[in-house]
């Protein structure tokens, strides 16, 4: 079963609905409740429906794109060569709007 098929699995759909309900069908980053909402995995641990609720968060499509974009940027970023004092700040911009 590929990832797309797993997201259509009734076990994931049930878990997804639980998270959307928990988060009052509202993006946890920007409080948008009118856009399409996604349930984002903060951490993967096996099958999507097996994820602990604390590792799942409701995000609007825009915030979900921003989070995924930052995840890619952070993964490719060489922190050792860019920061000598260990202080790092990340600002979400309107780059994908």
PDB file of C-alpha atoms in Angstrom:
ATOM      1  CA  UNK A   1       0.000   0.000   0.000  1.00  0.00           C
ATOM      2  CA  UNK A   2       1.526   3.349  -1.035  1.00  0.00           C
ATOM      3  CA  UNK A   3       1.252   6.526   1.082  1.00  0.00           C
ATOM      4  CA  UNK A   4      -1.663   7.930  -0.909  1.00  0.00           C
ATOM      5  CA  UNK A   5      -3.604   4.705  -0.362  1.00  0.00           C
ATOM      6  CA  UNK A   6      -2.782   4.785   3.348  1.00  0.00           C
ATOM      7  CA  UNK A   7      -4.301   8.270   3.620  1.00  0.00           C
ATOM      8  CA  UNK A   8      -7.562   6.878   2.217  1.00  0.00           C
ATOM      9  CA  UNK A   9      -7.552   3.991   4.690  1.00  0.00           C
ATOM     10  CA  UNK A  10     -10.513   4.105   7.141  1.00  0.00           C
ATOM     11  CA  UNK A  11      -8.096   3.885  10.100  1.00  0.00           C
ATOM     12  CA  UNK A  12      -6.361   7.098   8.990  1.00  0.00           C
ATOM     13  CA  UNK A  13      -9.647   8.810   8.136  1.00  0.00           C
ATOM     14  CA  UNK A  14     -10.907   8.045  11.648  1.00  0.00           C
ATOM     15  CA  UNK A  15      -7.701   9.328  13.279  1.00  0.00           C
ATOM     16  CA  UNK A  16      -7.726  12.425  11.034  1.00  0.00           C
ATOM     17  CA  UNK A  17     -11.288  13.259  12.071  1.00  0.00           C
ATOM     18  CA  UNK A  18     -10.334  12.860  15.760  1.00  0.00           C
ATOM     19  CA  UNK A  19      -7.496  15.385  15.320  1.00  0.00           C
ATOM     20  CA  UNK A  20      -9.656  17.832  13.361  1.00  0.00           C
ATOM     21  CA  UNK A  21     -12.276  17.620  16.115  1.00  0.00           C
ATOM     22  CA  UNK A  22      -9.659  18.048  18.836  1.00  0.00           C
ATOM     23  CA  UNK A  23      -8.386  21.182  17.097  1.00  0.00           C
ATOM     24  CA  UNK A  24     -11.923  22.517  16.506  1.00  0.00           C
ATOM     25  CA  UNK A  25     -11.454  22.327  12.725  1.00  0.00           C
ATOM     26  CA  UNK A  26      -9.016  25.260  12.985  1.00  0.00           C
ATOM     27  CA  UNK A  27      -5.411  25.682  11.878  1.00  0.00           C
ATOM     28  CA  UNK A  28      -3.212  25.597  14.968  1.00  0.00           C
ATOM     29  CA  UNK A  29      -0.784  28.145  13.479  1.00  0.00           C
ATOM     30  CA  UNK A  30      -2.979  30.871  12.003  1.00  0.00           C
ATOM     31  CA  UNK A  31      -6.466  30.038  13.365  1.00  0.00           C
ATOM     32  CA  UNK A  32      -7.930  29.741   9.854  1.00  0.00           C
ATOM     33  CA  UNK A  33     -11.108  27.685   9.859  1.00  0.00           C
ATOM     34  CA  UNK A  34     -12.357  28.458   6.339  1.00  0.00           C
ATOM     35  CA  UNK A  35      -9.573  27.007   4.169  1.00  0.00           C
ATOM     36  CA  UNK A  36      -8.967  23.348   3.444  1.00  0.00           C
ATOM     37  CA  UNK A  37      -7.413  21.726   6.501  1.00  0.00           C
ATOM     38  CA  UNK A  38      -4.739  19.032   6.653  1.00  0.00           C
ATOM     39  CA  UNK A  39      -3.570  16.899   9.543  1.00  0.00           C
ATOM     40  CA  UNK A  40       0.217  17.140   9.646  1.00  0.00           C
ATOM     41  CA  UNK A  41       2.517  14.521  11.176  1.00  0.00           C
ATOM     42  CA  UNK A  42       5.136  16.201  13.348  1.00  0.00           C
ATOM     43  CA  UNK A  43       6.802  12.816  13.737  1.00  0.00           C
ATOM     44  CA  UNK A  44       6.336   9.547  11.878  1.00  0.00           C
ATOM     45  CA  UNK A  45       6.346   6.247  13.693  1.00  0.00           C
ATOM     46  CA  UNK A  46       5.045   3.542  11.380  1.00  0.00           C
ATOM     47  CA  UNK A  47       1.604   3.723   9.826  1.00  0.00           C
ATOM     48  CA  UNK A  48      -0.114   7.142   9.669  1.00  0.00           C
ATOM     49  CA  UNK A  49      -2.999   5.968  11.863  1.00  0.00           C
ATOM     50  CA  UNK A  50      -0.587   4.670  14.531  1.00  0.00           C
ATOM     51  CA  UNK A  51       0.841   8.139  15.220  1.00  0.00           C
ATOM     52  CA  UNK A  52       0.466   9.449  18.753  1.00  0.00           C
ATOM     53  CA  UNK A  53      -2.036  12.327  18.892  1.00  0.00           C
ATOM     54  CA  UNK A  54       0.659  14.615  20.304  1.00  0.00           C
ATOM     55  CA  UNK A  55       2.524  14.191  16.990  1.00  0.00           C
ATOM     56  CA  UNK A  56      -0.466  15.292  14.864  1.00  0.00           C
ATOM     57  CA  UNK A  57      -1.625  18.845  14.269  1.00  0.00           C
ATOM     58  CA  UNK A  58      -4.301  20.525  12.156  1.00  0.00           C
ATOM     59  CA  UNK A  59      -2.915  23.012   9.624  1.00  0.00           C
ATOM     60  CA  UNK A  60      -4.547  24.969   6.814  1.00  0.00           C
ATOM     61  CA  UNK A  61      -3.154  24.275   3.349  1.00  0.00           C
ATOM     62  CA  UNK A  62      -1.023  27.430   3.400  1.00  0.00           C
ATOM     63  CA  UNK A  63       0.565  26.707   6.781  1.00  0.00           C
ATOM     64  CA  UNK A  64       1.066  23.070   5.800  1.00  0.00           C
ATOM     65  CA  UNK A  65       3.007  24.189   2.714  1.00  0.00           C
ATOM     66  CA  UNK A  66       5.061  26.590   4.846  1.00  0.00           C
ATOM     67  CA  UNK A  67       5.888  23.882   7.380  1.00  0.00           C
ATOM     68  CA  UNK A  68       6.912  21.432   4.647  1.00  0.00           C
ATOM     69  CA  UNK A  69       8.987  24.146   2.931  1.00  0.00           C
ATOM     70  CA  UNK A  70      10.785  24.987   6.175  1.00  0.00           C
ATOM     71  CA  UNK A  71      11.361  21.308   6.893  1.00  0.00           C
ATOM     72  CA  UNK A  72      13.169  20.953   3.550  1.00  0.00           C
ATOM     73  CA  UNK A  73      15.138  24.173   4.074  1.00  0.00           C
ATOM     74  CA  UNK A  74      16.164  23.212   7.618  1.00  0.00           C
ATOM     75  CA  UNK A  75      17.189  19.721   6.513  1.00  0.00           C
ATOM     76  CA  UNK A  76      19.548  21.201   3.899  1.00  0.00           C
ATOM     77  CA  UNK A  77      20.835  24.010   6.128  1.00  0.00           C
ATOM     78  CA  UNK A  78      24.342  23.712   7.584  1.00  0.00           C
ATOM     79  CA  UNK A  79      23.788  25.122  11.071  1.00  0.00           C
ATOM     80  CA  UNK A  80      27.396  24.517  12.136  1.00  0.00           C
ATOM     81  CA  UNK A  81      28.755  26.915   9.512  1.00  0.00           C
ATOM     82  CA  UNK A  82      26.079  29.604   9.886  1.00  0.00           C
ATOM     83  CA  UNK A  83      25.778  30.156  13.638  1.00  0.00           C
ATOM     84  CA  UNK A  84      28.618  30.434  16.095  1.00  0.00           C
ATOM     85  CA  UNK A  85      26.581  31.433  19.152  1.00  0.00           C
ATOM     86  CA  UNK A  86      24.035  28.621  18.834  1.00  0.00           C
ATOM     87  CA  UNK A  87      21.064  31.016  18.634  1.00  0.00           C
ATOM     88  CA  UNK A  88      18.726  30.196  15.767  1.00  0.00           C
ATOM     89  CA  UNK A  89      15.470  31.868  14.804  1.00  0.00           C
ATOM     90  CA  UNK A  90      13.135  30.869  12.000  1.00  0.00           C
ATOM     91  CA  UNK A  91      10.512  33.245  10.662  1.00  0.00           C
ATOM     92  CA  UNK A  92       7.642  32.014   8.508  1.00  0.00           C
ATOM     93  CA  UNK A  93       7.282  34.356   5.575  1.00  0.00           C
ATOM     94  CA  UNK A  94       4.657  34.773   2.928  1.00  0.00           C
ATOM     95  CA  UNK A  95       6.903  33.076   0.366  1.00  0.00           C
ATOM     96  CA  UNK A  96       4.326  30.551  -0.838  1.00  0.00           C
ATOM     97  CA  UNK A  97       1.231  32.727  -0.662  1.00  0.00           C
TER      98      UNK A  97
END
